[in-house]
Amino acid sequence: MDVLSKLDPDGRRKLEELGDARVDEFVAAAARLCEPDAIFVCTDAPEDIARIRTMAAESGEERKLALDGHTIHFDGPRDQARDKANTRYLVPEGMELGRSLGAVEREEGLAEIKGFLKGAMRGKTMIVRFMCLGPTGSEFAIPCLQVTDSWYVAHSESQLYRAGYEEFRRRKGEGQIFRFLHSAGELEGGVSKNVEARRIYIDIADEVVYSVNDQYGGNSIGLKKLALRLAIRKAAREGWLAEHMFIMGVKGPEGRVTYLTGAYPSACGKTSTAMLPGESIIGDDIAFLRKKGGLLRAVNTESGIFGIIRDVNSDDDPLIWDVLTRPGEVIFSNVLLVGGDTPRWLNDGRDVPASGTNFAGEWSSDMKGPEGKPVDCAHRNARYTIKLSDLANCDPRLDDPEGVPVGGVIYGGRDSDTNVPVLESFDWPHGVVTMGASLESETTAATLGKVGVRTQSPMANLDFLAIPLGEYIAKHLEIVAGLTTAPRIFASNYFQKVPSGEYLTGMADKRVWVKWMELRIHGDCEAIETPLGLIPKYDDLARLFKDVLGADYARADYEEQFAIRVPENLAKLERAEALYREEPTTPPELFEIIAAQRERLDAARKAHGDRISPFVFVKG
Ligand code: SPV
Ligand code: MN
């Protein structure tokens, strides 16, 4: 039987117009395997996109909320974050992908996941979507075909990505595409029932990703972290970078705008940095970086935000707050539903409601967990899904097909005791090695598992790596070859703590750190050389705290925050070195840079002790 007979004439015409055999074949194979009742082909036409929105609510995967355009979706209780253990690469026999990248033998894995996908769309509609990673009509763009039976996933992609049907049509079957097949599997109460059979398999040979028995965005939305994995491989082949990075514009003197990208592990301040008041945002999660005209240029692969909603409040996040509290297209996921039509979340700056419904069922404020602790009203990884263009601070160059020039790259982690709040590298390789490759962070609720455990998180991209780690670092070292100006590299740390557990720096202080970086990129202020890199001068920060925050910045605070903690940094270097010694592909340069940093720290320790005041390094 011709499976495409399930297509109505309109759907058939939509596929024919593309003239892309790969699309026809993928859709036919998916239909044969998953046995949907119907197939809906979505083009870029507003009525097609509207149908997805309507069906998301009609199918019960989303529910309408009080404000016009707002909906809520729940993922199942065991499907609240990325499932790293069940996300694997399908690797053909004889191929070595690299240590700890989670591989499954290809044929075996395909048989397993196809077994789970068999008949998975019975009684459902298969949705066929054409999207584009990166701006359309751009050298950065990668057309993507998403097949799913989840109206919620399809709706999320409307919010998060550029429509790509016209991009496919323009390309007439030429060039590379990524393909994704997703099924939420059997649903119970609107959520995936068979989570123990959740699998996310990435077929690197065919650039196809299969995902089954899940709905949580990080597991289900093909274009997000699943595409990032394919993109990392493509980038490595073609000489560009695919990174877990935000892109923001920082305003400098006289109307100057300088673009920064930043890599932070999930739930470590990436979105809040990209969203800083007074600056502009291009993206908060994934960037592609290419060399063009002597500069490194970046685009956001996305056009929306799948952001963590916990802690979003009207004072700290006025711009997101505005979008979340006025009518407009917003999907809330895994928040607390109050009175059947109002979303609430953890630490939203309001009184905690008495009761409501959350991902686990009915909730009330007097509920106690196993250890007698109060039960959170919503999941810590609850999210909002919005379009960037709905934000008042959306940068006008979001869709620039040329990308924006990258002035600086920031690496930041959740680090309570080692690094200073802001630090500039001596040069590109020093930054790549000691800031990016050595990045560490304490785990968060964005992935399943224990939180608060210090883990190595190279470039905040380790979760998504699809090539051996050493090779990946080598690609970073190489990327600046031939550039007229390499971006500066900075490290930031918002999470220094005093022994009693309080944070040493304020939430708003990051506004100052980015202004300092902006000035440094243009050579507009000096810095102090320490064994770790370059730190700000006290006077410059005091002036910036006054200008940006209207606040006084005490010398004592500076001295505490910017003290060089020698033993902690030596221990971190040792952990980094141990990690890379295990990686056969590590470039030797990495070890040289680590050795030099260790020597500088040892010498400073001999002269000044374990914890060294920043004033010690001021010359003259
Ligand atoms: C992250 O966890 O890094 C996210 C959300 O940005 S997702 O990858 O989609 O789970
Ligand atoms: Mn992310």
XYZ file of C-alpha atoms and ligand atoms in Angstrom:
631
model
C 0.000 0.000 0.000
C 1.168 3.508 -0.739
C 1.414 4.965 2.746
C 1.263 8.425 1.322
C -2.351 7.672 0.423
C -3.015 8.860 3.966
C -2.122 12.295 2.690
C -5.034 14.371 1.498
C -4.604 16.035 -1.911
C -3.524 19.215 -0.205
C -0.787 17.434 1.749
C 0.322 15.612 -1.383
C 0.605 18.881 -3.272
C 2.629 20.444 -0.456
C 5.185 17.651 -0.635
C 5.262 17.597 -4.420
C 6.006 21.298 -4.578
C 9.219 20.720 -2.707
C 10.474 18.178 -5.200
C 12.729 16.686 -2.523
C 12.810 12.895 -2.698
C 14.492 12.708 0.711
C 11.431 14.311 2.262
C 8.999 11.982 0.493
C 11.002 8.950 1.494
C 11.371 9.983 5.123
C 7.676 10.786 5.468
C 6.678 7.532 3.784
C 9.035 5.473 5.953
C 7.820 7.215 9.104
C 4.201 6.587 8.156
C 4.883 2.952 7.371
C 6.594 2.486 10.715
C 4.372 4.551 13.007
C 1.006 3.886 11.279
C -0.705 7.219 11.922
C -4.405 7.674 11.136
C -3.699 10.838 9.182
C -0.811 13.000 8.013
C -0.748 16.778 8.257
C 1.859 18.656 6.249
C 2.578 22.068 7.666
C 3.971 24.785 5.399
C 4.936 28.300 6.414
C 1.366 29.478 5.698
C -0.276 31.203 8.682
C -3.314 28.903 8.471
C -1.117 25.804 8.779
C 0.722 27.246 11.763
C -2.606 28.256 13.327
C -3.869 24.694 12.950
C -0.996 23.431 15.068
C -1.822 25.935 17.783
C -5.494 24.978 17.729
C -4.796 21.255 17.756
C -2.331 21.569 20.641
C -5.249 22.737 22.767
C -7.921 20.487 21.190
C -5.831 17.357 21.587
C -5.473 18.003 25.309
C -1.664 18.210 25.151
C -2.072 21.860 26.097
C -4.816 23.648 27.991
C -5.877 27.233 27.477
C -5.199 29.656 30.313
C -6.971 32.852 31.320
C -4.836 35.190 29.231
C -5.428 35.081 25.508
C -2.810 32.938 23.731
C -1.428 31.382 26.926
C -1.473 27.612 27.297
C -0.066 25.082 29.736
C 1.429 21.687 29.007
C 2.473 19.016 31.487
C 5.147 16.433 30.884
C 4.873 13.230 32.894
C 6.376 13.019 36.396
C 9.398 11.099 35.114
C 9.834 13.189 31.977
C 10.811 16.535 33.463
C 14.352 16.957 32.150
C 16.825 15.711 29.595
C 17.413 11.975 29.818
C 21.150 11.723 29.273
C 21.325 7.982 29.954
C 18.900 7.094 27.168
C 20.224 9.566 24.627
C 22.748 7.670 22.527
C 24.564 7.753 19.244
C 23.997 4.995 16.748
C 27.500 4.033 15.748
C 28.241 1.699 12.851
C 30.427 -1.279 13.692
C 34.130 -0.513 13.539
C 33.700 3.202 14.186
C 35.114 4.766 17.370
C 33.128 7.791 18.507
C 35.147 8.716 21.558
C 35.038 7.894 25.218
C 31.844 8.329 27.208
C 29.736 9.606 24.346
C 26.974 7.090 24.928
C 27.050 4.869 21.862
C 24.856 1.991 20.744
C 25.721 -0.317 17.880
C 23.777 1.126 14.958
C 21.825 -1.861 13.708
C 20.964 -2.986 17.193
C 19.876 0.503 18.233
C 17.807 1.029 15.094
C 16.023 -2.254 15.660
C 15.319 -1.358 19.266
C 13.979 2.127 18.671
C 12.030 1.140 15.582
C 10.447 -1.551 17.721
C 9.230 1.166 20.082
C 8.100 3.378 17.194
C 6.179 0.572 15.484
C 2.522 1.570 15.393
C 3.222 4.405 17.853
C 1.015 6.859 15.969
C -2.082 4.680 15.715
C -5.123 6.831 16.400
C -3.025 9.977 15.988
C -2.052 12.439 13.286
C 1.493 12.543 12.018
C 2.625 16.136 11.702
C 5.248 16.975 9.097
C 7.083 20.221 9.698
C 9.749 22.097 7.789
C 11.896 24.348 9.912
C 15.229 26.091 9.630
C 18.134 26.232 12.045
C 19.602 29.713 11.811
C 18.225 32.561 9.705
C 16.746 31.504 6.370
C 18.618 32.473 3.208
C 21.900 32.327 5.096
C 25.141 30.391 4.833
C 24.495 29.351 8.451
C 21.073 27.844 7.718
C 20.365 24.120 8.038
C 16.921 23.019 6.825
C 15.266 20.510 9.146
C 12.418 18.098 8.644
C 10.536 17.249 11.835
C 7.984 14.462 11.938
C 6.094 14.123 15.211
C 2.750 13.040 16.608
C 2.835 15.680 19.325
C 0.962 18.910 18.701
C 2.814 20.316 21.702
C 6.198 19.578 20.127
C 5.034 21.036 16.811
C 3.664 24.105 18.594
C 6.890 24.560 20.569
C 8.803 24.529 17.300
C 6.592 27.326 15.952
C 7.686 29.376 18.940
C 11.327 28.383 18.850
C 12.406 28.124 15.206
C 12.125 29.850 11.893
C 9.655 28.298 9.498
C 11.532 26.447 6.758
C 9.132 25.226 4.081
C 10.187 28.015 1.726
C 13.849 27.292 2.489
C 13.325 23.662 1.432
C 11.528 24.804 -1.691
C 14.324 27.199 -2.636
C 16.938 24.492 -2.236
C 15.132 22.031 -4.526
C 16.511 18.942 -2.839
C 20.095 20.256 -2.787
C 22.372 20.498 0.244
C 22.288 18.780 3.585
C 19.218 18.484 5.776
C 18.624 17.127 9.282
C 15.646 14.826 9.889
C 13.845 14.035 13.118
C 11.221 11.438 13.918
C 9.473 11.759 17.245
C 6.552 10.019 18.860
C 5.306 10.742 22.363
C 4.123 7.131 22.297
C 1.017 6.042 24.091
C -0.486 8.872 26.120
C -2.224 8.613 29.453
C -3.834 11.739 30.815
C -2.120 13.634 27.975
C 1.406 12.526 28.928
C 3.740 9.821 27.615
C 2.969 6.619 29.439
C 5.868 4.299 28.643
C 8.798 6.310 29.957
C 10.808 3.209 30.727
C 10.906 2.710 26.948
C 12.035 6.299 26.327
C 14.867 6.344 23.815
C 16.581 9.123 21.935
C 18.913 7.751 19.294
C 21.034 9.859 17.029
C 21.914 8.220 13.756
C 25.093 10.041 12.822
C 25.463 8.171 9.553
C 22.149 9.424 8.134
C 21.749 12.656 10.159
C 18.450 11.387 11.509
C 17.331 11.511 15.137
C 14.689 9.183 16.578
C 12.950 10.001 19.847
C 10.142 8.005 21.423
C 8.027 7.899 24.590
C 8.824 11.414 25.733
C 7.515 14.956 25.557
C 9.921 17.095 27.626
C 11.341 19.597 25.130
C 14.992 18.686 25.619
C 14.143 15.086 24.714
C 11.503 15.628 22.055
C 12.136 18.846 20.121
C 14.391 17.757 17.294
C 15.801 21.153 16.474
C 17.050 21.827 19.987
C 19.724 19.680 21.587
C 19.304 16.773 19.176
C 20.112 18.986 16.198
C 22.972 20.526 18.172
C 24.615 17.105 18.326
C 24.359 16.640 14.573
C 25.515 20.215 14.038
C 28.636 19.697 16.159
C 29.700 16.927 13.783
C 28.868 18.910 10.677
C 30.703 21.944 12.044
C 33.789 19.881 12.841
C 33.847 18.592 9.258
C 33.322 22.003 7.726
C 35.451 24.220 9.970
C 32.922 26.142 12.057
C 31.520 25.765 15.578
C 28.130 24.719 16.966
C 27.929 25.849 20.573
C 25.722 25.860 23.660
C 25.887 29.652 23.735
C 23.747 32.721 24.075
C 24.342 35.787 21.922
C 23.770 39.285 23.273
C 24.497 42.864 22.322
C 26.167 44.974 25.016
C 25.970 48.733 24.730
C 29.221 50.625 25.021
C 29.994 54.342 24.957
C 28.440 56.483 22.219
C 25.909 54.000 20.957
C 28.446 51.249 20.286
C 27.007 47.703 20.406
C 29.408 44.804 20.979
C 28.229 41.226 20.625
C 29.161 38.616 23.191
C 28.449 34.916 23.154
C 28.394 32.923 26.354
C 28.500 29.243 27.207
C 27.076 28.242 30.570
C 25.829 24.806 31.620
C 22.035 24.537 31.842
C 20.471 26.567 34.646
C 23.603 28.595 35.446
C 22.514 32.087 34.430
C 22.775 31.838 30.649
C 19.321 33.223 29.905
C 19.501 35.862 32.614
C 22.801 37.124 31.220
C 21.480 37.229 27.676
C 18.451 39.115 29.037
C 20.286 41.773 31.051
C 18.339 45.024 31.316
C 19.586 47.728 28.999
C 21.242 45.271 26.618
C 19.790 43.301 23.700
C 19.299 39.603 23.127
C 19.837 37.517 20.006
C 19.653 34.096 21.609
C 19.834 32.273 24.915
C 20.820 28.706 24.050
C 22.513 27.657 20.816
C 24.798 29.511 18.426
C 26.561 28.670 15.200
C 29.870 30.492 14.686
C 31.611 30.899 11.363
C 34.606 32.775 10.074
C 33.525 35.456 7.653
C 35.457 38.453 6.395
C 38.212 38.060 8.967
C 35.848 37.928 11.925
C 34.075 35.218 13.845
C 30.354 35.735 13.276
C 27.434 34.148 15.103
C 23.777 33.393 14.569
C 21.177 32.020 16.927
C 19.956 28.706 15.557
C 16.650 29.450 17.283
C 14.178 32.309 17.238
C 12.585 31.708 20.626
C 13.334 30.824 24.229
C 12.572 27.604 26.089
C 13.500 29.185 29.370
C 13.571 28.110 32.991
C 10.726 29.890 34.740
C 11.803 29.273 38.335
C 12.937 32.521 39.973
C 11.505 34.702 37.186
C 10.004 37.688 38.968
C 8.945 41.202 38.078
C 11.973 42.882 39.708
C 14.818 40.737 38.427
C 13.378 39.850 35.008
C 11.036 42.672 34.003
C 11.185 41.936 30.273
C 10.392 38.227 30.514
C 7.834 39.004 33.185
C 6.095 41.354 30.797
C 5.764 38.665 28.106
C 4.586 36.080 30.648
C 1.882 38.278 32.117
C 0.287 39.887 29.077
C -1.805 38.250 26.344
C 0.292 36.676 23.598
C 1.527 33.274 22.524
C 3.180 31.606 25.533
C 3.417 27.912 26.419
C 3.973 27.261 30.112
C 5.232 23.798 30.945
C 5.318 22.018 34.301
C 4.318 25.113 36.270
C 1.562 25.125 38.903
C -1.938 25.562 37.531
C -4.110 27.540 39.919
C -7.889 27.825 39.652
C -7.754 25.929 36.371
C -6.494 28.888 34.355
C -3.588 30.678 36.033
C 0.100 29.694 35.886
C 2.328 30.098 38.936
C 5.873 28.923 39.561
C 8.667 28.589 42.116
C 9.960 31.889 43.482
C 7.792 34.086 41.291
C 7.982 36.873 43.847
C 4.358 36.451 44.912
C 2.747 34.742 47.887
C 2.780 30.991 47.464
C -0.697 29.803 46.431
C -2.636 27.481 48.747
C -3.231 24.810 46.142
C -3.229 23.896 42.482
C -2.322 21.204 39.983
C 1.225 20.424 38.935
C 3.072 17.762 36.929
C 2.610 15.288 39.781
C -1.124 15.914 40.337
C -2.961 17.908 42.973
C -0.700 20.046 45.121
C -1.309 22.021 48.309
C 0.994 24.220 50.338
C 0.785 21.979 53.409
C 2.082 18.908 51.549
C 5.238 17.366 52.995
C 7.854 15.294 51.206
C 9.591 12.150 52.481
C 11.853 14.058 54.906
C 9.068 16.296 56.156
C 10.165 19.157 53.897
C 7.496 21.189 52.081
C 6.859 19.990 48.526
C 7.684 22.516 45.781
C 4.613 23.906 44.022
C 6.107 23.279 40.585
C 9.064 21.512 39.032
C 12.418 23.275 39.318
C 12.898 22.769 35.577
C 9.453 24.173 34.659
C 9.683 26.337 31.538
C 8.134 28.994 29.348
C 8.268 28.910 25.567
C 8.137 32.268 23.800
C 9.254 33.959 20.608
C 12.270 36.253 20.923
C 10.462 38.851 18.829
C 7.941 39.261 21.660
C 10.662 40.616 23.930
C 11.152 44.366 24.180
C 14.951 43.864 24.137
C 15.105 41.615 21.077
C 18.122 42.687 19.006
C 17.240 43.953 15.507
C 19.894 41.664 14.013
C 18.273 38.430 15.195
C 17.623 37.308 11.625
C 20.685 38.834 9.980
C 21.790 36.181 7.475
C 25.413 37.321 7.923
C 25.281 36.840 11.695
C 26.820 39.334 14.102
C 30.541 39.802 14.785
C 31.619 38.183 18.044
C 33.648 40.583 20.188
C 33.947 38.257 23.163
C 33.145 34.781 24.372
C 32.228 34.084 28.007
C 32.499 30.769 29.833
C 30.653 30.514 33.124
C 29.734 27.803 35.572
C 28.199 27.255 38.982
C 31.348 27.497 41.053
C 31.057 28.239 44.746
C 34.733 28.392 45.696
C 37.284 28.685 42.905
C 37.011 31.403 40.294
C 36.681 35.178 40.513
C 33.499 36.877 39.207
C 35.074 38.007 35.940
C 38.395 37.224 34.304
C 39.872 37.773 30.864
C 42.235 35.312 29.259
C 45.729 36.274 28.127
C 44.891 35.203 24.599
C 42.609 32.865 22.618
C 44.383 29.541 23.395
C 44.696 30.415 27.091
C 40.959 31.135 27.207
C 40.010 28.013 25.257
C 42.022 25.812 27.615
C 41.711 27.372 31.071
C 38.216 28.825 30.743
C 36.336 26.747 28.151
C 37.934 23.312 28.229
C 38.370 23.416 32.033
C 34.868 24.690 32.789
C 33.257 23.056 35.797
C 29.843 23.401 37.281
C 27.658 22.022 40.025
C 24.775 19.978 38.534
C 21.246 21.425 38.320
C 17.672 20.271 37.763
C 17.977 20.621 33.976
C 19.073 17.004 33.734
C 17.792 13.959 35.595
C 19.921 13.035 38.619
C 21.421 14.527 41.760
C 21.928 18.293 41.921
C 24.910 20.194 43.357
C 27.630 17.762 42.291
C 30.762 19.396 40.827
C 31.185 18.128 37.276
C 33.420 18.989 34.382
C 31.532 20.724 31.656
C 33.879 21.638 28.788
C 32.465 24.617 26.877
C 29.152 23.830 28.655
C 28.702 21.584 25.639
C 29.825 18.206 26.947
C 26.266 16.897 27.240
C 25.876 17.385 23.497
C 29.306 16.415 22.215
C 29.243 14.173 19.204
C 32.941 14.029 18.403
C 35.822 13.045 20.701
C 36.445 15.708 23.320
C 40.092 16.242 22.404
C 39.219 16.819 18.756
C 36.512 19.228 19.783
C 38.996 21.288 21.815
C 41.417 21.240 18.876
C 38.669 22.703 16.658
C 38.276 25.566 19.110
C 41.993 26.248 19.136
C 42.070 26.243 15.329
C 39.032 28.394 14.645
C 40.871 31.706 14.988
C 43.450 30.895 12.328
C 43.244 33.552 9.642
C 41.017 35.948 11.585
C 41.997 39.609 11.592
C 40.734 39.931 15.167
C 40.058 36.989 17.435
C 37.306 37.480 20.012
C 38.466 37.988 23.601
C 37.684 35.159 25.988
C 36.311 35.775 29.480
C 35.314 33.586 32.412
C 32.493 34.570 34.703
C 31.252 33.149 37.965
C 28.020 34.330 39.566
C 28.029 31.651 42.232
C 30.906 32.358 44.629
C 29.713 31.675 48.146
C 30.826 32.525 51.661
C 31.132 29.531 54.004
C 27.663 30.217 55.433
C 26.275 29.557 51.943
C 25.353 33.077 50.864
C 26.359 34.375 47.463
C 29.244 36.787 47.404
C 28.010 38.805 44.451
C 24.581 40.256 43.710
C 22.193 39.143 40.961
C 22.517 42.496 39.210
C 26.333 42.559 39.294
C 26.564 40.696 36.016
C 25.403 43.910 34.353
C 28.708 45.414 35.480
C 30.834 42.452 34.429
C 29.529 42.589 30.842
C 30.153 46.342 30.641
C 33.726 45.759 31.760
C 34.154 43.101 29.076
C 32.760 45.475 26.480
C 35.325 48.112 27.410
C 38.151 45.589 27.397
C 37.258 44.378 23.909
C 37.781 47.903 22.625
C 40.873 48.561 24.723
C 38.979 51.197 26.702
C 40.204 50.164 30.128
C 43.218 48.465 31.631
C 43.358 45.223 33.565
C 45.512 43.589 36.212
C 47.625 40.591 35.344
C 47.257 37.656 37.743
C 48.360 34.022 37.434
C 44.850 33.144 36.182
C 44.439 35.906 33.643
C 43.409 39.549 33.634
C 41.068 40.968 36.269
C 39.401 44.389 36.493
C 40.963 47.281 38.370
C 39.047 48.314 41.444
C 38.561 51.907 40.234
C 37.037 50.798 36.934
C 34.551 48.547 38.684
C 33.683 51.204 41.265
C 32.898 53.600 38.422
C 30.849 50.980 36.543
C 28.885 49.994 39.665
C 27.986 53.671 40.068
C 27.106 54.217 36.397
C 25.261 50.982 35.745
C 23.657 50.153 39.089
C 23.861 53.465 40.939
C 25.623 51.509 43.680
C 28.778 51.868 45.734
C 31.262 49.061 45.377
C 33.370 48.588 48.481
C 37.097 47.922 48.225
C 36.631 45.128 50.751
C 34.062 43.430 48.509
C 36.389 43.701 45.547
C 39.252 42.320 47.569
C 37.229 39.309 48.696
C 35.613 38.575 45.330
C 38.787 38.967 43.285
C 41.182 37.216 45.644
C 43.116 34.533 43.797
C 42.415 31.234 45.497
C 45.539 29.259 44.722
C 44.898 25.733 46.079
C 41.390 25.649 44.618
C 42.687 26.696 41.211
C 45.540 24.222 41.314
C 43.081 21.448 42.148
C 40.885 22.500 39.252
C 43.853 22.388 36.871
C 44.662 18.931 38.117
C 41.097 17.746 37.434
C 41.223 19.248 33.948
C 44.560 17.658 33.220
C 43.312 14.251 34.403
C 40.250 14.541 32.177
C 42.286 15.355 29.083
C 44.995 12.777 29.776
C 42.258 10.188 29.291
C 41.406 11.646 25.880
C 43.756 10.297 23.224
C 42.920 13.114 20.808
C 43.776 16.007 23.153
C 46.029 18.559 21.446
C 49.430 18.756 23.246
C 49.060 22.542 23.459
C 46.395 22.035 26.118
C 48.882 20.424 28.484
C 51.441 23.168 27.866
C 48.936 25.860 28.739
C 47.880 24.014 31.877
C 51.516 23.561 32.910
C 52.247 27.265 32.452
C 49.218 28.236 34.531
C 50.325 25.825 37.260
C 53.795 27.366 37.293
C 52.365 30.865 37.640
C 50.130 29.741 40.500
C 52.983 27.923 42.259
C 55.240 30.956 42.021
C 52.528 33.265 43.328
C 51.810 30.901 46.180
C 55.469 30.882 47.222
C 55.548 34.642 47.230
C 52.107 35.452 48.648
C 50.399 32.406 50.113
C 47.223 30.472 49.373
C 44.814 33.307 48.990
C 46.141 36.408 47.332
C 44.568 39.858 47.396
C 44.079 41.347 43.929
C 45.909 44.466 45.120
C 49.100 42.407 45.337
C 49.164 42.221 41.537
C 48.758 45.941 40.897
C 51.956 47.232 39.341
C 53.716 50.459 40.183
C 19.198 22.899 28.579
O 18.907 22.010 29.401
O 20.366 23.229 28.345
C 18.139 23.611 27.859
C 16.824 23.021 27.836
O 18.406 24.600 27.252
S 16.791 21.575 26.935
O 18.084 21.285 26.399
O 15.831 21.757 25.865
O 16.352 20.555 27.855
Mn 20.577 24.729 26.954
